[in-house]
Amino acid sequence: MDQVILESLKELYATSKEQVVIVDTQWHTLWSNREKEITQIREETGFPENIWENTERPVMLDGKIYQCHLLCNQKEEYRILTFRFLLDESMLDFTEIVNIVQGIVTNCEKLYQELTDEGMYDQRRYLNRILALTLRIYRHSILRQTLLRGREGLWRHQVFEMYQLLIQLQQKLRRILRGTVDIELDLCDGRLFVEGDSTLLPSIVTLLMVQCIRTPEKRQEVTFRLAEQEGTVVLEISSEATMEDRDDLEGQLELFGSDLLDKELIALYCEIFDIEMTQSDLENGMAVTLRIPRAISSGNITLMSADAMDVQGYFSPVPVMLSRFRYRDYF
């Protein structure tokens, strides 16, 4: 490639807000406007090796979705790739994904009945595998949608009581996890009020619990500790693996995807509600501590019912957030 042309392109794209990469005929990087290079760029983007046509396609890099535009100049022997982040431009509308999920569930229910009528009982377990993967598609969609709402300032700011929230969450987690995880509560006496989104916080706590699990093939001992220190509500979530193997591993740990969106959602929640988060290693796991500003209990208090947390059943946020570790059998 001519050096004068390259210098002109570098000057043109140097201030671009999008990530730009210029490659040669062999897809070797000639220049990028970002310090961190994309290794094996052709393999990462999936373009044919000999392509010289201008085109675009969605690609996933480091767990994030981008729209990649490819501009080619075969005569001058270069290609230009630009990557536009798609977090705030969902490729599929959330409602559309919900409809797709519901359609899969409906067809699985029909197939389950047909397998039962034909006496093919041993085949029915595959339907749970199908729904497990569907649950993980739904999970990714919920995470992206929730992030968008947070960045648009649409999360609710409520005052609610932590003790009751953790009691209800423990009951829900036990129903889903069964013998896979032993969940204990160590809660201080007294009512501790915080400000946050009472619908979203159970999902945040669930995501943190899954983050603390280092050896998911083992049974876990999880503890939620709640205390008050100098006007701050302190919630510690810890998980340690036992020596016992799980007996429910069929399909549970397959294709669960990246946890980058989980971490982004947790970080955004802590930022918006002024929460300090620290992590510490345990011998067979990890612990996370949240220091949440204590709220004044006077005024409007949000009361949480157990029914509200289960309103969407199998595909409600908490079981969806758990799907990277364990999904609940639908059939």
mmCIF file of C-alpha atoms in Angstrom:
data_model
loop_
_atom_site.group_PDB
_atom_site.id
_atom_site.type_symbol
_atom_site.label_atom_id
_atom_site.label_comp_id
_atom_site.label_asym_id
_atom_site.label_seq_id
_atom_site.Cartn_x
_atom_site.Cartn_y
_atom_site.Cartn_z
ATOM 1 C CA MET A 1 0.000 0.000 0.000
ATOM 2 C CA ASP A 2 1.210 3.469 -0.878
ATOM 3 C CA GLN A 3 2.558 5.253 2.228
ATOM 4 C CA VAL A 4 1.081 8.614 1.216
ATOM 5 C CA ILE A 5 -2.400 7.096 0.994
ATOM 6 C CA LEU A 6 -1.945 5.385 4.346
ATOM 7 C CA GLU A 7 -0.929 8.643 6.013
ATOM 8 C CA SER A 8 -3.954 10.380 4.507
ATOM 9 C CA LEU A 9 -6.297 7.670 5.791
ATOM 10 C CA LYS A 10 -4.702 7.809 9.248
ATOM 11 C CA GLU A 11 -5.281 11.559 9.373
ATOM 12 C CA LEU A 12 -8.874 11.090 8.178
ATOM 13 C CA TYR A 13 -9.810 8.457 10.771
ATOM 14 C CA ALA A 14 -7.628 9.554 13.703
ATOM 15 C CA THR A 15 -10.464 11.368 15.513
ATOM 16 C CA SER A 16 -13.244 8.897 14.662
ATOM 17 C CA LYS A 17 -15.398 7.853 17.626
ATOM 18 C CA GLU A 18 -15.746 4.407 16.083
ATOM 19 C CA GLN A 19 -12.958 1.842 16.147
ATOM 20 C CA VAL A 20 -11.142 1.828 12.786
ATOM 21 C CA VAL A 21 -8.638 -0.725 11.494
ATOM 22 C CA ILE A 22 -6.787 -0.603 8.179
ATOM 23 C CA VAL A 23 -5.453 -3.930 6.887
ATOM 24 C CA ASP A 24 -3.477 -5.039 3.847
ATOM 25 C CA THR A 25 -4.216 -7.761 1.299
ATOM 26 C CA GLN A 26 -3.221 -10.474 3.809
ATOM 27 C CA TRP A 27 -5.365 -8.948 6.595
ATOM 28 C CA HIS A 28 -2.310 -7.737 8.529
ATOM 29 C CA THR A 29 -3.034 -4.583 10.510
ATOM 30 C CA LEU A 30 -1.421 -1.489 9.012
ATOM 31 C CA TRP A 31 -2.958 0.989 11.458
ATOM 32 C CA SER A 32 -5.677 1.292 14.101
ATOM 33 C CA ASN A 33 -7.035 4.307 15.978
ATOM 34 C CA ARG A 34 -7.148 2.241 19.186
ATOM 35 C CA GLU A 35 -4.161 1.090 21.247
ATOM 36 C CA LYS A 36 -5.552 -2.418 21.687
ATOM 37 C CA GLU A 37 -5.352 -4.292 18.389
ATOM 38 C CA ILE A 38 -7.796 -6.971 17.297
ATOM 39 C CA THR A 39 -5.758 -10.121 16.817
ATOM 40 C CA GLN A 40 -6.718 -12.387 13.897
ATOM 41 C CA ILE A 41 -9.111 -9.741 12.631
ATOM 42 C CA ARG A 42 -10.372 -11.695 9.633
ATOM 43 C CA GLU A 43 -11.196 -14.736 11.749
ATOM 44 C CA GLU A 44 -12.862 -12.540 14.398
ATOM 45 C CA THR A 45 -15.065 -10.749 11.856
ATOM 46 C CA GLY A 46 -15.768 -13.777 9.679
ATOM 47 C CA PHE A 47 -15.178 -12.079 6.310
ATOM 48 C CA PRO A 48 -13.926 -14.265 3.416
ATOM 49 C CA GLU A 49 -10.164 -14.046 2.942
ATOM 50 C CA ASN A 50 -10.356 -12.755 -0.651
ATOM 51 C CA ILE A 51 -13.301 -10.393 -0.299
ATOM 52 C CA TRP A 52 -12.976 -7.061 -2.124
ATOM 53 C CA GLU A 53 -16.583 -5.916 -1.914
ATOM 54 C CA ASN A 54 -17.919 -3.227 0.394
ATOM 55 C CA THR A 55 -20.242 -4.827 2.912
ATOM 56 C CA GLU A 56 -21.242 -4.901 6.580
ATOM 57 C CA ARG A 57 -22.215 -7.463 9.195
ATOM 58 C CA PRO A 58 -22.744 -7.742 12.959
ATOM 59 C CA VAL A 59 -19.743 -9.176 14.817
ATOM 60 C CA MET A 60 -19.011 -9.987 18.457
ATOM 61 C CA LEU A 61 -15.727 -8.825 19.988
ATOM 62 C CA ASP A 62 -14.890 -9.361 23.668
ATOM 63 C CA GLY A 63 -18.517 -10.259 24.362
ATOM 64 C CA LYS A 64 -19.911 -7.058 22.795
ATOM 65 C CA ILE A 65 -21.859 -6.705 19.563
ATOM 66 C CA TYR A 66 -20.684 -4.293 16.848
ATOM 67 C CA GLN A 67 -21.818 -3.485 13.336
ATOM 68 C CA CYS A 68 -18.698 -3.872 11.188
ATOM 69 C CA HIS A 69 -18.455 -1.902 7.934
ATOM 70 C CA LEU A 70 -15.880 -3.161 5.413
ATOM 71 C CA LEU A 71 -14.579 -0.721 2.748
ATOM 72 C CA CYS A 72 -12.237 -2.208 0.144
ATOM 73 C CA ASN A 73 -9.798 -0.816 -2.425
ATOM 74 C CA GLN A 74 -8.232 -3.682 -4.321
ATOM 75 C CA LYS A 75 -6.219 -1.411 -6.612
ATOM 76 C CA GLU A 76 -4.439 0.283 -3.689
ATOM 77 C CA GLU A 77 -4.347 -3.004 -1.717
ATOM 78 C CA TYR A 78 -6.073 -2.057 1.512
ATOM 79 C CA ARG A 79 -9.274 -2.644 3.421
ATOM 80 C CA ILE A 80 -10.828 -0.406 6.099
ATOM 81 C CA LEU A 81 -12.967 -1.869 8.884
ATOM 82 C CA THR A 82 -15.040 0.336 11.184
ATOM 83 C CA PHE A 83 -16.818 -1.016 14.260
ATOM 84 C CA ARG A 84 -19.948 0.692 15.599
ATOM 85 C CA PHE A 85 -21.035 -0.413 19.103
ATOM 86 C CA LEU A 86 -24.594 -1.768 19.087
ATOM 87 C CA LEU A 87 -25.513 -1.830 22.782
ATOM 88 C CA ASP A 88 -27.932 1.067 22.359
ATOM 89 C CA GLU A 89 -29.225 -0.157 18.995
ATOM 90 C CA SER A 90 -30.597 -3.612 19.674
ATOM 91 C CA MET A 91 -30.453 -5.854 16.619
ATOM 92 C CA LEU A 92 -33.662 -7.485 17.803
ATOM 93 C CA ASP A 93 -36.441 -5.685 19.567
ATOM 94 C CA PHE A 94 -36.918 -6.984 23.122
ATOM 95 C CA THR A 95 -40.614 -7.674 22.485
ATOM 96 C CA GLU A 96 -39.697 -9.701 19.419
ATOM 97 C CA ILE A 97 -37.316 -11.852 21.466
ATOM 98 C CA VAL A 98 -40.028 -12.428 24.100
ATOM 99 C CA ASN A 99 -42.385 -13.590 21.354
ATOM 100 C CA ILE A 100 -39.729 -15.943 19.956
ATOM 101 C CA VAL A 101 -39.114 -17.436 23.405
ATOM 102 C CA GLN A 102 -42.832 -17.932 23.996
ATOM 103 C CA GLY A 103 -43.157 -19.642 20.619
ATOM 104 C CA ILE A 104 -40.354 -22.069 21.490
ATOM 105 C CA VAL A 105 -41.968 -22.847 24.851
ATOM 106 C CA THR A 106 -45.372 -23.467 23.250
ATOM 107 C CA ASN A 107 -43.921 -25.873 20.680
ATOM 108 C CA CYS A 108 -41.895 -27.704 23.329
ATOM 109 C CA GLU A 109 -45.072 -28.173 25.364
ATOM 110 C CA LYS A 110 -46.820 -29.710 22.340
ATOM 111 C CA LEU A 111 -43.865 -31.993 21.631
ATOM 112 C CA TYR A 112 -43.729 -33.028 25.293
ATOM 113 C CA GLN A 113 -47.360 -34.124 25.138
ATOM 114 C CA GLU A 114 -46.777 -36.058 21.905
ATOM 115 C CA LEU A 115 -43.729 -37.832 23.373
ATOM 116 C CA THR A 116 -45.779 -38.724 26.448
ATOM 117 C CA ASP A 117 -48.638 -40.072 24.334
ATOM 118 C CA GLU A 118 -46.176 -42.220 22.361
ATOM 119 C CA GLY A 119 -44.527 -43.505 25.547
ATOM 120 C CA MET A 120 -41.136 -41.976 24.602
ATOM 121 C CA TYR A 121 -40.409 -40.845 28.146
ATOM 122 C CA ASP A 122 -36.605 -40.972 27.862
ATOM 123 C CA GLN A 123 -36.674 -38.437 25.011
ATOM 124 C CA ARG A 124 -38.411 -35.734 26.997
ATOM 125 C CA ARG A 125 -35.213 -34.609 28.749
ATOM 126 C CA TYR A 126 -33.990 -33.072 25.491
ATOM 127 C CA LEU A 127 -36.786 -30.517 25.706
ATOM 128 C CA ASN A 128 -35.230 -29.172 28.897
ATOM 129 C CA ARG A 129 -31.919 -28.806 27.026
ATOM 130 C CA ILE A 130 -33.682 -26.797 24.302
ATOM 131 C CA LEU A 131 -35.287 -24.531 26.882
ATOM 132 C CA ALA A 132 -31.985 -24.122 28.715
ATOM 133 C CA LEU A 133 -30.376 -22.648 25.606
ATOM 134 C CA THR A 134 -33.475 -20.531 25.031
ATOM 135 C CA LEU A 135 -33.162 -19.269 28.596
ATOM 136 C CA ARG A 136 -29.598 -18.140 27.884
ATOM 137 C CA ILE A 137 -30.688 -16.263 24.734
ATOM 138 C CA TYR A 138 -33.357 -14.578 26.828
ATOM 139 C CA ARG A 139 -30.785 -13.809 29.526
ATOM 140 C CA HIS A 140 -28.551 -11.926 27.113
ATOM 141 C CA SER A 141 -31.537 -9.923 25.891
ATOM 142 C CA ILE A 142 -32.656 -9.034 29.430
ATOM 143 C CA LEU A 143 -29.140 -7.910 30.378
ATOM 144 C CA ARG A 144 -28.873 -5.625 27.353
ATOM 145 C CA GLN A 145 -32.361 -4.219 27.829
ATOM 146 C CA THR A 146 -31.748 -3.573 31.530
ATOM 147 C CA LEU A 147 -28.438 -1.820 30.778
ATOM 148 C CA LEU A 148 -30.160 0.414 28.254
ATOM 149 C CA ARG A 149 -32.850 1.365 30.752
ATOM 150 C CA GLY A 150 -30.227 2.189 33.376
ATOM 151 C CA ARG A 151 -28.220 4.369 31.032
ATOM 152 C CA GLU A 152 -31.394 6.179 30.025
ATOM 153 C CA GLY A 153 -32.211 6.883 33.693
ATOM 154 C CA LEU A 154 -35.250 4.586 33.734
ATOM 155 C CA TRP A 155 -34.397 2.455 36.762
ATOM 156 C CA ARG A 156 -36.658 3.111 39.727
ATOM 157 C CA HIS A 157 -35.419 4.874 42.860
ATOM 158 C CA GLN A 158 -37.271 3.306 45.783
ATOM 159 C CA VAL A 159 -36.735 2.867 49.500
ATOM 160 C CA PHE A 160 -37.161 -0.739 50.620
ATOM 161 C CA GLU A 161 -36.107 -3.101 53.389
ATOM 162 C CA MET A 162 -33.198 -5.486 52.767
ATOM 163 C CA TYR A 163 -34.134 -8.209 55.254
ATOM 164 C CA GLN A 164 -37.389 -9.087 53.500
ATOM 165 C CA LEU A 165 -35.784 -8.922 50.054
ATOM 166 C CA LEU A 166 -33.082 -11.439 51.029
ATOM 167 C CA ILE A 167 -35.582 -13.785 52.699
ATOM 168 C CA GLN A 168 -37.685 -13.909 49.532
ATOM 169 C CA LEU A 169 -34.634 -14.266 47.287
ATOM 170 C CA GLN A 170 -33.298 -17.165 49.364
ATOM 171 C CA GLN A 171 -36.624 -18.992 49.041
ATOM 172 C CA LYS A 172 -36.671 -18.504 45.282
ATOM 173 C CA LEU A 173 -33.046 -19.585 44.829
ATOM 174 C CA ARG A 174 -33.569 -22.716 46.909
ATOM 175 C CA ARG A 175 -36.502 -23.776 44.728
ATOM 176 C CA ILE A 176 -34.364 -23.488 41.608
ATOM 177 C CA LEU A 177 -30.986 -24.706 42.879
ATOM 178 C CA ARG A 178 -32.325 -27.514 45.092
ATOM 179 C CA GLY A 179 -29.425 -29.664 46.332
ATOM 180 C CA THR A 180 -26.848 -27.976 44.126
ATOM 181 C CA VAL A 181 -26.298 -25.049 46.496
ATOM 182 C CA ASP A 182 -26.768 -24.695 50.241
ATOM 183 C CA ILE A 183 -27.856 -21.080 50.862
ATOM 184 C CA GLU A 184 -27.625 -19.670 54.374
ATOM 185 C CA LEU A 185 -28.632 -16.249 55.688
ATOM 186 C CA ASP A 186 -26.765 -14.401 58.420
ATOM 187 C CA LEU A 187 -28.951 -11.345 58.967
ATOM 188 C CA CYS A 188 -28.663 -8.775 61.703
ATOM 189 C CA ASP A 189 -31.628 -7.759 63.843
ATOM 190 C CA GLY A 190 -33.436 -4.586 62.938
ATOM 191 C CA ARG A 191 -34.811 -3.143 59.747
ATOM 192 C CA LEU A 192 -32.248 -1.823 57.296
ATOM 193 C CA PHE A 193 -33.624 0.385 54.531
ATOM 194 C CA VAL A 194 -31.763 1.209 51.315
ATOM 195 C CA GLU A 195 -32.524 3.135 48.148
ATOM 196 C CA GLY A 196 -32.418 1.303 44.838
ATOM 197 C CA ASP A 197 -34.551 -0.590 42.345
ATOM 198 C CA SER A 198 -36.299 -3.320 44.344
ATOM 199 C CA THR A 199 -37.150 -5.304 41.194
ATOM 200 C CA LEU A 200 -33.603 -5.212 39.829
ATOM 201 C CA LEU A 201 -31.596 -5.757 43.027
ATOM 202 C CA PRO A 202 -32.492 -9.507 43.353
ATOM 203 C CA SER A 203 -31.026 -9.990 39.861
ATOM 204 C CA ILE A 204 -27.887 -8.063 40.846
ATOM 205 C CA VAL A 205 -27.429 -10.198 43.975
ATOM 206 C CA THR A 206 -27.975 -13.356 41.906
ATOM 207 C CA LEU A 207 -25.396 -12.276 39.327
ATOM 208 C CA LEU A 208 -22.903 -11.550 42.110
ATOM 209 C CA MET A 209 -23.522 -14.960 43.651
ATOM 210 C CA VAL A 210 -22.788 -16.639 40.311
ATOM 211 C CA GLN A 211 -19.650 -14.472 39.930
ATOM 212 C CA CYS A 212 -18.424 -15.834 43.281
ATOM 213 C CA ILE A 213 -18.613 -19.454 42.074
ATOM 214 C CA ARG A 214 -15.142 -20.512 40.927
ATOM 215 C CA THR A 215 -15.696 -24.260 40.415
ATOM 216 C CA PRO A 216 -19.256 -24.629 39.077
ATOM 217 C CA GLU A 217 -18.952 -28.395 38.673
ATOM 218 C CA LYS A 218 -18.959 -28.749 42.492
ATOM 219 C CA ARG A 219 -21.736 -28.254 45.030
ATOM 220 C CA GLN A 220 -21.588 -24.825 46.641
ATOM 221 C CA GLU A 221 -22.083 -23.331 50.083
ATOM 222 C CA VAL A 222 -23.413 -19.781 49.709
ATOM 223 C CA THR A 223 -23.924 -17.251 52.509
ATOM 224 C CA PHE A 224 -25.647 -13.867 52.474
ATOM 225 C CA ARG A 225 -24.548 -11.722 55.438
ATOM 226 C CA LEU A 226 -26.347 -8.487 56.249
ATOM 227 C CA ALA A 227 -25.098 -5.973 58.801
ATOM 228 C CA GLU A 228 -25.081 -2.271 59.612
ATOM 229 C CA GLN A 229 -21.854 -0.314 60.114
ATOM 230 C CA GLU A 230 -21.834 3.399 60.873
ATOM 231 C CA GLY A 231 -24.888 4.239 58.811
ATOM 232 C CA THR A 232 -23.971 1.896 55.974
ATOM 233 C CA VAL A 233 -25.786 -1.321 55.053
ATOM 234 C CA VAL A 234 -23.188 -4.036 54.433
ATOM 235 C CA LEU A 235 -24.172 -7.048 52.326
ATOM 236 C CA GLU A 236 -21.616 -9.822 51.849
ATOM 237 C CA ILE A 237 -22.208 -12.571 49.305
ATOM 238 C CA SER A 238 -19.833 -15.524 49.436
ATOM 239 C CA SER A 239 -19.628 -18.920 47.790
ATOM 240 C CA GLU A 240 -17.258 -21.794 48.511
ATOM 241 C CA ALA A 241 -17.111 -25.092 46.688
ATOM 242 C CA THR A 242 -17.420 -28.356 48.587
ATOM 243 C CA MET A 243 -15.564 -31.536 47.661
ATOM 244 C CA GLU A 244 -18.788 -33.061 46.329
ATOM 245 C CA ASP A 245 -19.490 -33.199 42.582
ATOM 246 C CA ARG A 246 -22.836 -31.978 41.321
ATOM 247 C CA ASP A 247 -25.281 -34.648 40.189
ATOM 248 C CA ASP A 248 -27.156 -32.382 37.749
ATOM 249 C CA LEU A 249 -24.426 -31.500 35.255
ATOM 250 C CA GLU A 250 -26.140 -32.731 32.070
ATOM 251 C CA GLY A 251 -26.056 -29.671 29.844
ATOM 252 C CA GLN A 252 -25.928 -27.230 32.737
ATOM 253 C CA LEU A 253 -22.560 -25.652 31.987
ATOM 254 C CA GLU A 254 -22.677 -25.656 28.187
ATOM 255 C CA LEU A 255 -22.707 -22.583 25.944
ATOM 256 C CA PHE A 256 -23.537 -20.075 28.663
ATOM 257 C CA GLY A 257 -21.592 -17.270 26.998
ATOM 258 C CA SER A 258 -19.575 -14.336 28.325
ATOM 259 C CA ASP A 259 -20.182 -12.629 31.680
ATOM 260 C CA LEU A 260 -19.102 -9.165 30.447
ATOM 261 C CA LEU A 261 -22.679 -7.859 30.381
ATOM 262 C CA ASP A 262 -23.165 -9.169 33.924
ATOM 263 C CA LYS A 263 -20.178 -7.137 35.103
ATOM 264 C CA GLU A 264 -21.322 -4.023 33.229
ATOM 265 C CA LEU A 265 -24.778 -4.237 34.782
ATOM 266 C CA ILE A 266 -23.375 -4.717 38.307
ATOM 267 C CA ALA A 267 -20.959 -1.801 37.872
ATOM 268 C CA LEU A 268 -23.718 0.488 36.573
ATOM 269 C CA TYR A 269 -26.041 -0.391 39.473
ATOM 270 C CA CYS A 270 -23.274 0.376 41.979
ATOM 271 C CA GLU A 271 -22.498 3.662 40.229
ATOM 272 C CA ILE A 272 -26.102 4.874 40.089
ATOM 273 C CA PHE A 273 -26.922 3.998 43.700
ATOM 274 C CA ASP A 274 -23.548 5.006 45.176
ATOM 275 C CA ILE A 275 -22.578 1.494 46.269
ATOM 276 C CA GLU A 276 -18.993 0.549 47.103
ATOM 277 C CA MET A 277 -18.085 -2.993 46.031
ATOM 278 C CA THR A 278 -15.018 -5.005 47.052
ATOM 279 C CA GLN A 279 -13.965 -8.574 46.304
ATOM 280 C CA SER A 280 -11.894 -11.060 48.262
ATOM 281 C CA ASP A 281 -10.628 -14.548 47.470
ATOM 282 C CA LEU A 282 -11.617 -17.522 49.587
ATOM 283 C CA GLU A 283 -9.917 -20.903 49.681
ATOM 284 C CA ASN A 284 -12.440 -22.483 47.299
ATOM 285 C CA GLY A 285 -14.412 -19.505 46.054
ATOM 286 C CA MET A 286 -14.881 -15.789 46.371
ATOM 287 C CA ALA A 287 -16.733 -13.175 48.425
ATOM 288 C CA VAL A 288 -18.166 -9.831 47.346
ATOM 289 C CA THR A 289 -19.060 -7.055 49.781
ATOM 290 C CA LEU A 290 -21.498 -4.255 48.977
ATOM 291 C CA ARG A 291 -21.559 -1.133 51.145
ATOM 292 C CA ILE A 292 -24.896 0.545 50.495
ATOM 293 C CA PRO A 293 -25.897 3.948 51.916
ATOM 294 C CA ARG A 294 -28.610 3.479 54.527
ATOM 295 C CA ALA A 295 -31.861 5.202 53.586
ATOM 296 C CA ILE A 296 -34.325 6.990 55.845
ATOM 297 C CA SER A 297 -37.342 4.793 56.536
ATOM 298 C CA SER A 298 -39.858 7.626 56.683
ATOM 299 C CA GLY A 299 -41.918 8.500 53.615
ATOM 300 C CA ASN A 300 -42.841 6.051 50.849
ATOM 301 C CA ILE A 301 -41.645 2.497 51.515
ATOM 302 C CA THR A 302 -41.855 -0.124 48.777
ATOM 303 C CA LEU A 303 -43.367 -3.356 50.061
ATOM 304 C CA MET A 304 -42.290 -6.502 48.240
ATOM 305 C CA SER A 305 -44.516 -9.537 47.935
ATOM 306 C CA ALA A 306 -43.290 -13.004 47.065
ATOM 307 C CA ASP A 307 -45.834 -13.120 44.237
ATOM 308 C CA ALA A 308 -44.262 -10.062 42.595
ATOM 309 C CA MET A 309 -40.880 -11.791 42.365
ATOM 310 C CA ASP A 310 -42.459 -14.811 40.628
ATOM 311 C CA VAL A 311 -44.743 -12.933 38.260
ATOM 312 C CA GLN A 312 -43.061 -14.300 35.105
ATOM 313 C CA GLY A 313 -42.418 -17.797 36.405
ATOM 314 C CA TYR A 314 -39.740 -19.837 34.626
ATOM 315 C CA PHE A 315 -38.514 -16.874 32.577
ATOM 316 C CA SER A 316 -38.546 -14.295 35.384
ATOM 317 C CA PRO A 317 -35.248 -12.414 35.902
ATOM 318 C CA VAL A 318 -33.816 -14.436 38.814
ATOM 319 C CA PRO A 319 -33.920 -17.892 37.138
ATOM 320 C CA VAL A 320 -32.716 -16.292 33.911
ATOM 321 C CA MET A 321 -29.702 -14.769 35.712
ATOM 322 C CA LEU A 322 -28.985 -18.185 37.236
ATOM 323 C CA SER A 323 -28.914 -19.924 33.873
ATOM 324 C CA ARG A 324 -25.112 -19.633 33.551
ATOM 325 C CA PHE A 325 -24.862 -21.956 36.579
ATOM 326 C CA ARG A 326 -28.093 -23.933 36.702
ATOM 327 C CA TYR A 327 -31.386 -23.858 34.861
ATOM 328 C CA ARG A 328 -34.556 -25.262 36.378
ATOM 329 C CA ASP A 329 -36.211 -28.130 34.541
ATOM 330 C CA TYR A 330 -39.364 -26.925 32.817
ATOM 331 C CA PHE A 331 -40.770 -30.406 32.151
#
